mmCIF file of C-alpha atoms and ligand atoms in Angstrom:
data_model
loop_
_atom_site.group_PDB
_atom_site.id
_atom_site.type_symbol
_atom_site.label_atom_id
_atom_site.label_comp_id
_atom_site.label_asym_id
_atom_site.label_seq_id
_atom_site.Cartn_x
_atom_site.Cartn_y
_atom_site.Cartn_z
ATOM 1 C CA MET A 630 185.623 144.368 140.177
ATOM 2 C CA THR A 631 183.479 143.442 137.517
ATOM 3 C CA LEU A 632 181.972 145.222 134.560
ATOM 4 C CA LEU A 633 178.168 145.222 134.577
ATOM 5 C CA PHE A 634 177.201 145.342 131.052
ATOM 6 C CA SER A 635 174.375 142.765 131.465
ATOM 7 C CA ARG A 636 171.306 144.916 129.957
ATOM 8 C CA LEU A 637 172.979 146.502 127.172
ATOM 9 C CA GLY A 638 172.931 145.770 123.451
ATOM 10 C CA THR A 639 175.202 147.015 120.916
ATOM 11 C CA ARG A 640 172.405 146.708 118.268
ATOM 12 C CA ARG A 641 171.170 149.878 116.448
ATOM 13 C CA ARG A 642 167.349 150.552 117.119
ATOM 14 C CA ALA A 643 165.180 152.950 115.955
ATOM 15 C CA PRO A 644 163.841 155.843 118.417
ATOM 16 C CA ARG A 645 160.701 154.636 120.029
ATOM 17 C CA GLU A 646 157.626 156.220 118.278
ATOM 18 C CA GLY A 647 156.746 159.662 119.390
ATOM 19 C CA VAL A 648 160.199 160.496 120.378
ATOM 20 C CA LEU A 649 161.330 163.662 118.224
ATOM 21 C CA PRO A 650 164.855 162.547 116.639
ATOM 22 C CA ASP A 651 166.284 165.807 117.773
ATOM 23 C CA ARG A 652 165.752 164.856 121.335
ATOM 24 C CA LEU A 653 168.232 161.882 120.791
ATOM 25 C CA PRO A 654 171.803 162.478 119.980
ATOM 26 C CA PRO A 655 173.438 160.417 117.283
ATOM 27 C CA GLY A 656 173.889 156.853 117.624
ATOM 28 C CA GLN A 657 171.730 156.596 120.598
ATOM 29 C CA HIS A 658 168.769 154.700 121.418
ATOM 30 C CA LEU A 659 165.814 154.261 124.065
ATOM 31 C CA PRO A 660 166.050 151.116 126.363
ATOM 32 C CA ARG A 661 163.258 150.074 128.405
ATOM 33 C CA GLY A 662 163.372 151.529 131.881
ATOM 34 C CA TRP A 663 166.292 152.675 133.517
ATOM 35 C CA PRO A 664 169.573 150.612 132.999
ATOM 36 C CA VAL A 665 172.221 150.428 135.957
ATOM 37 C CA LEU A 666 175.712 150.665 134.622
ATOM 38 C CA HIS A 667 178.895 151.242 136.387
ATOM 39 C CA TYR A 668 182.351 149.827 137.021
ATOM 40 C CA GLY A 669 183.066 147.956 140.375
ATOM 41 C CA PRO A 670 180.668 147.245 143.313
ATOM 42 C CA VAL A 671 177.726 149.126 144.816
ATOM 43 C CA PRO A 672 178.826 150.849 148.215
ATOM 44 C CA THR A 673 176.860 150.954 151.231
ATOM 45 C CA PHE A 674 175.866 154.223 152.827
ATOM 46 C CA ASP A 675 177.138 154.752 156.459
ATOM 47 C CA GLU A 676 175.588 157.978 157.396
ATOM 48 C CA GLN A 677 177.803 158.506 160.215
ATOM 49 C CA ALA A 678 180.875 158.224 158.419
ATOM 50 C CA TRP A 679 179.838 159.730 155.375
ATOM 51 C CA GLU A 680 181.549 163.049 154.369
ATOM 52 C CA LEU A 681 181.663 165.268 151.376
ATOM 53 C CA GLN A 682 184.998 166.899 150.834
ATOM 54 C CA VAL A 683 186.069 169.869 148.928
ATOM 55 C CA PHE A 684 189.490 170.218 148.134
ATOM 56 C CA GLY A 685 192.315 171.373 145.872
ATOM 57 C CA ALA A 686 192.393 175.012 144.720
ATOM 58 C CA THR A 687 189.677 176.460 146.961
ATOM 59 C CA GLY A 688 189.271 180.227 147.305
ATOM 60 C CA ASP A 689 190.816 180.467 150.660
ATOM 61 C CA GLY A 690 192.947 177.520 150.433
ATOM 62 C CA THR A 691 191.493 175.361 153.042
ATOM 63 C CA ASP A 692 189.569 171.805 152.284
ATOM 64 C CA VAL A 693 185.792 171.461 153.252
ATOM 65 C CA ARG A 694 184.345 168.612 154.880
ATOM 66 C CA MET A 695 180.502 168.269 155.270
ATOM 67 C CA ASP A 696 178.597 165.683 156.844
ATOM 68 C CA TRP A 697 175.119 164.039 155.494
ATOM 69 C CA ALA A 698 173.357 166.315 158.062
ATOM 70 C CA ARG A 699 174.723 169.620 156.391
ATOM 71 C CA VAL A 700 174.558 168.419 152.770
ATOM 72 C CA SER A 701 171.174 167.263 152.950
ATOM 73 C CA ALA A 702 169.990 170.551 154.403
ATOM 74 C CA LEU A 703 171.289 172.425 151.617
ATOM 75 C CA PRO A 704 168.739 173.986 149.313
ATOM 76 C CA ARG A 705 167.320 171.849 146.557
ATOM 77 C CA VAL A 706 166.797 172.387 143.027
ATOM 78 C CA GLU A 707 164.580 170.286 140.472
ATOM 79 C CA VAL A 708 166.659 169.983 136.849
ATOM 80 C CA ARG A 709 164.882 168.224 133.890
ATOM 81 C CA GLY A 710 167.789 166.473 132.258
ATOM 82 C CA ASP A 711 168.463 163.597 129.988
ATOM 83 C CA LEU A 712 170.897 160.771 130.499
ATOM 84 C CA HIS A 713 173.122 159.634 127.507
ATOM 85 C CA CYS A 714 175.365 156.685 128.232
ATOM 86 C CA VAL A 715 178.382 156.206 125.485
ATOM 87 C CA THR A 716 177.066 152.773 125.364
ATOM 88 C CA LYS A 717 174.247 154.079 123.388
ATOM 89 C CA PHE A 718 171.238 154.126 125.576
ATOM 90 C CA SER A 719 169.502 157.117 126.567
ATOM 91 C CA VAL A 720 167.071 158.044 129.274
ATOM 92 C CA LEU A 721 164.956 161.069 128.563
ATOM 93 C CA ASP A 722 162.889 163.680 130.645
ATOM 94 C CA ASN A 723 164.307 162.697 134.187
ATOM 95 C CA VAL A 724 163.457 165.135 136.857
ATOM 96 C CA TRP A 725 166.508 165.435 139.231
ATOM 97 C CA THR A 726 166.369 166.916 142.616
ATOM 98 C CA GLY A 727 169.398 167.604 144.235
ATOM 99 C CA ILE A 728 171.950 170.170 145.104
ATOM 100 C CA CYS A 729 172.630 172.537 142.106
ATOM 101 C CA ALA A 730 176.284 172.554 141.551
ATOM 102 C CA ARG A 731 176.571 176.154 141.669
ATOM 103 C CA THR A 732 175.232 175.935 145.221
ATOM 104 C CA LEU A 733 178.496 174.179 146.221
ATOM 105 C CA LEU A 734 180.504 176.428 144.168
ATOM 106 C CA SER A 735 179.082 179.413 146.125
ATOM 107 C CA LEU A 736 179.357 177.755 149.144
ATOM 108 C CA VAL A 737 183.169 176.781 148.618
ATOM 109 C CA PRO A 738 184.510 179.298 146.131
ATOM 110 C CA PRO A 739 187.231 178.080 143.777
ATOM 111 C CA HIS A 740 190.383 179.964 143.634
ATOM 112 C CA PRO A 741 190.124 182.486 140.614
ATOM 113 C CA GLU A 742 192.593 180.241 138.762
ATOM 114 C CA VAL A 743 190.147 177.102 138.470
ATOM 115 C CA SER A 744 189.613 176.026 135.472
ATOM 116 C CA HIS A 745 188.364 172.342 135.937
ATOM 117 C CA VAL A 746 186.857 170.352 138.552
ATOM 118 C CA MET A 747 187.395 166.546 139.283
ATOM 119 C CA VAL A 748 184.374 164.917 140.882
ATOM 120 C CA TRP A 749 185.157 161.835 142.956
ATOM 121 C CA GLY A 750 182.669 159.052 143.762
ATOM 122 C CA GLU A 751 183.409 156.060 146.107
ATOM 123 C CA TYR A 752 186.155 153.707 145.048
ATOM 124 C CA GLY A 753 188.442 156.298 143.329
ATOM 125 C CA TYR A 754 185.956 156.424 140.138
ATOM 126 C CA SER A 755 186.105 159.975 139.201
ATOM 127 C CA ALA A 756 185.365 162.184 136.151
ATOM 128 C CA ASN A 757 187.136 165.723 134.971
ATOM 129 C CA LEU A 758 184.798 168.527 134.181
ATOM 130 C CA ARG A 759 185.399 172.033 132.952
ATOM 131 C CA LEU A 760 184.421 174.679 135.644
ATOM 132 C CA ALA A 761 181.745 175.924 133.038
ATOM 133 C CA ASP A 762 180.146 172.615 132.614
ATOM 134 C CA VAL A 763 179.734 172.545 136.279
ATOM 135 C CA ALA A 764 178.634 176.305 136.775
ATOM 136 C CA GLY A 765 176.404 176.285 134.060
ATOM 137 C CA GLY A 766 173.220 175.888 136.199
ATOM 138 C CA SER A 767 172.136 172.258 135.039
ATOM 139 C CA ALA A 768 174.605 170.076 136.775
ATOM 140 C CA VAL A 769 172.968 168.867 140.044
ATOM 141 C CA PHE A 770 174.081 166.691 142.830
ATOM 142 C CA ALA A 771 170.974 164.544 142.992
ATOM 143 C CA THR A 772 169.459 162.702 145.539
ATOM 144 C CA HIS A 773 166.223 161.864 143.668
ATOM 145 C CA ARG A 774 164.706 161.206 140.205
ATOM 146 C CA ASN A 775 161.078 161.699 139.185
ATOM 147 C CA GLY A 776 160.491 162.101 143.047
ATOM 148 C CA GLU A 777 161.815 158.926 144.071
ATOM 149 C CA ARG A 778 164.895 158.506 146.294
ATOM 150 C CA LEU A 779 167.867 157.095 144.204
ATOM 151 C CA THR A 780 168.432 153.384 144.776
ATOM 152 C CA PRO A 781 171.935 152.415 145.795
ATOM 153 C CA GLU A 782 172.621 151.100 142.207
ATOM 154 C CA HIS A 783 171.826 154.502 140.969
ATOM 155 C CA GLY A 784 174.076 156.429 143.438
ATOM 156 C CA PHE A 785 172.406 156.811 146.698
ATOM 157 C CA PRO A 786 172.995 159.064 148.426
ATOM 158 C CA LEU A 787 174.389 161.412 145.864
ATOM 159 C CA ARG A 788 175.065 161.154 142.328
ATOM 160 C CA LEU A 789 176.138 163.792 139.980
ATOM 161 C CA VAL A 790 174.203 164.573 136.706
ATOM 162 C CA VAL A 791 175.520 166.972 133.643
ATOM 163 C CA PRO A 792 172.594 166.435 131.348
ATOM 164 C CA HIS A 793 174.506 167.850 128.326
ATOM 165 C CA LEU A 794 177.412 165.593 128.661
ATOM 166 C CA TYR A 795 177.778 161.403 128.393
ATOM 167 C CA ALA A 796 176.581 160.270 131.892
ATOM 168 C CA TRP A 797 180.261 158.755 132.700
ATOM 169 C CA LYS A 798 180.862 162.599 133.613
ATOM 170 C CA GLY A 799 178.265 162.117 136.402
ATOM 171 C CA PRO A 800 179.851 159.948 139.128
ATOM 172 C CA LYS A 801 177.584 158.054 141.375
ATOM 173 C CA TRP A 802 178.212 157.927 145.210
ATOM 174 C CA VAL A 803 180.076 161.272 144.856
ATOM 175 C CA ARG A 804 182.092 161.667 148.066
ATOM 176 C CA ALA A 805 184.378 164.520 146.731
ATOM 177 C CA VAL A 806 184.883 167.602 144.448
ATOM 178 C CA GLU A 807 188.424 168.785 143.730
ATOM 179 C CA TYR A 808 189.231 172.241 142.050
ATOM 180 C CA LEU A 809 191.990 171.978 139.473
ATOM 181 C CA THR A 810 194.170 174.928 137.920
ATOM 182 C CA ALA A 811 194.890 173.026 134.921
ATOM 183 C CA ASP A 812 192.918 169.746 133.361
ATOM 184 C CA ARG A 813 193.652 166.527 134.475
ATOM 185 C CA ARG A 814 192.001 163.368 133.075
ATOM 186 C CA GLY A 815 189.435 161.190 135.212
ATOM 187 C CA PHE A 816 188.817 157.536 135.371
ATOM 188 C CA TRP A 817 187.525 156.900 131.993
ATOM 189 C CA GLU A 818 189.082 159.731 130.245
ATOM 190 C CA GLU A 819 192.450 157.953 131.446
ATOM 191 C CA ARG A 820 191.243 154.709 129.898
ATOM 192 C CA GLY A 821 190.493 156.155 126.212
ATOM 193 C CA TYR A 822 187.299 158.168 126.517
ATOM 194 C CA HIS A 823 186.911 161.521 125.068
ATOM 195 C CA ASN A 824 187.640 164.379 127.376
ATOM 196 C CA GLY A 825 184.937 166.312 126.063
ATOM 197 C CA ALA A 826 181.868 164.027 126.224
ATOM 198 C CA ASP A 827 179.657 166.052 124.042
ATOM 199 C CA PRO A 828 176.799 163.406 123.134
ATOM 200 C CA TRP A 829 175.626 165.707 119.983
ATOM 201 C CA ARG A 830 179.087 165.570 118.455
ATOM 202 C CA GLU A 831 179.471 162.133 119.494
ATOM 203 C CA GLN A 832 182.918 162.549 121.481
ATOM 204 C CA ARG A 833 182.892 158.873 122.749
ATOM 205 C CA TYR A 834 186.561 157.801 122.533
ATOM 206 C CA SER A 835 189.886 159.889 122.565
ATOM 207 C CA TYR A 836 190.985 158.681 119.256
ATOM 208 C CA GLN A 837 188.365 161.145 117.873
ATOM 209 C CA GLU A 838 189.885 164.008 119.735
ATOM 210 C CA VAL A 839 190.691 166.751 117.486
ATOM 211 C CA PRO A 840 193.574 169.098 118.634
ATOM 212 C CA GLY A 841 192.285 172.471 118.784
ATOM 213 C CA GLU A 842 188.718 171.464 118.543
ATOM 214 C CA GLY A 843 186.960 173.238 121.437
ATOM 215 C CA PRO A 844 188.111 174.532 124.614
ATOM 216 C CA ASP A 845 189.976 171.414 126.108
ATOM 217 C CA PHE A 846 192.522 170.546 123.377
HETATM 218 N N1 MTE B 334 180.946 155.999 140.760
HETATM 219 C C1 MTE B 334 180.596 155.560 139.476
HETATM 220 N N2 MTE B 334 179.757 156.652 138.810
HETATM 221 C C2 MTE B 334 179.577 156.264 137.517
HETATM 222 C C3 MTE B 334 180.051 155.082 136.853
HETATM 223 C C4 MTE B 334 180.935 154.456 137.496
HETATM 224 O O1 MTE B 334 181.404 153.104 137.096
HETATM 225 N N3 MTE B 334 181.067 154.625 138.870
HETATM 226 N N4 MTE B 334 179.499 154.749 135.576
HETATM 227 C C5 MTE B 334 179.082 156.102 134.580
HETATM 228 C C6 MTE B 334 178.409 155.669 133.445
HETATM 229 S S1 MTE B 334 179.425 155.049 132.445
HETATM 230 C C7 MTE B 334 177.200 155.706 133.341
HETATM 231 S S2 MTE B 334 176.372 155.466 131.896
HETATM 232 C C8 MTE B 334 176.120 156.019 134.242
HETATM 233 C C9 MTE B 334 175.204 155.066 134.429
HETATM 234 O O2 MTE B 334 174.042 155.643 135.431
HETATM 235 P P1 MTE B 334 172.846 154.622 136.113
HETATM 236 O O3 MTE B 334 173.423 153.367 136.266
HETATM 237 O O4 MTE B 334 172.220 155.380 137.098
HETATM 238 O O5 MTE B 334 171.934 154.659 134.802
HETATM 239 O O6 MTE B 334 176.842 156.329 135.734
HETATM 240 C C10 MTE B 334 177.925 156.960 135.633
HETATM 241 N N5 MTE B 334 178.475 157.206 136.849
HETATM 242 MO MO1 MO B 335 177.938 155.220 130.341
#
């Protein structure tokens, strides 16, 4: 397992000219292009073996497994959404095409007591989200960006995008969605990242978590 930090600088850079400062959360800058950043290797997609699992506190108590044919036949939406990495790059104005998280929630309704969702990627990467963050309408299980199919490095065949949170909350190579009746920290949240991940409040690391602030703590 290696950390891929290759194209990231920690230098402060001014927003590129023409970008309204209110489009960029505090401390963020615009890189050239779209950096690739993740922990561990890029998985290969095996269409025959691939499944999306929905498990945990489902409404009727049963787990659901969907193969790629089923998932790729689900209705698609287009969502315009920025991507803000906690390491301080932001990629603005992406058009994500994919399956609205709401569609999945209506297909596999969660138990009424579900408050949070854990989204799992390949190799055990995970991110916890409040149900409200997933159900809000902007969260999308994306297959395409700006009309082009995602590359393997960017999460092909399916990656979650939650534009209003730091991008670690959006697992690439999504394989499962777990319904939770109590919050549980995901991969980076267990390793010192902030549970809330609101880029506009710079919720980067857990030492910044303020008890009683926001619905999570
Ligand atoms: N499966 C998986 N998804 C992941 C990560 C990861 O390490 N593994 N890293 C996250 C982080 S920290 C960021 S910033 C974005 C980067 O997405 P990109 O490489 O498409 O820019 O992916 C997120 N999703
Ligand atoms: Mo990130």
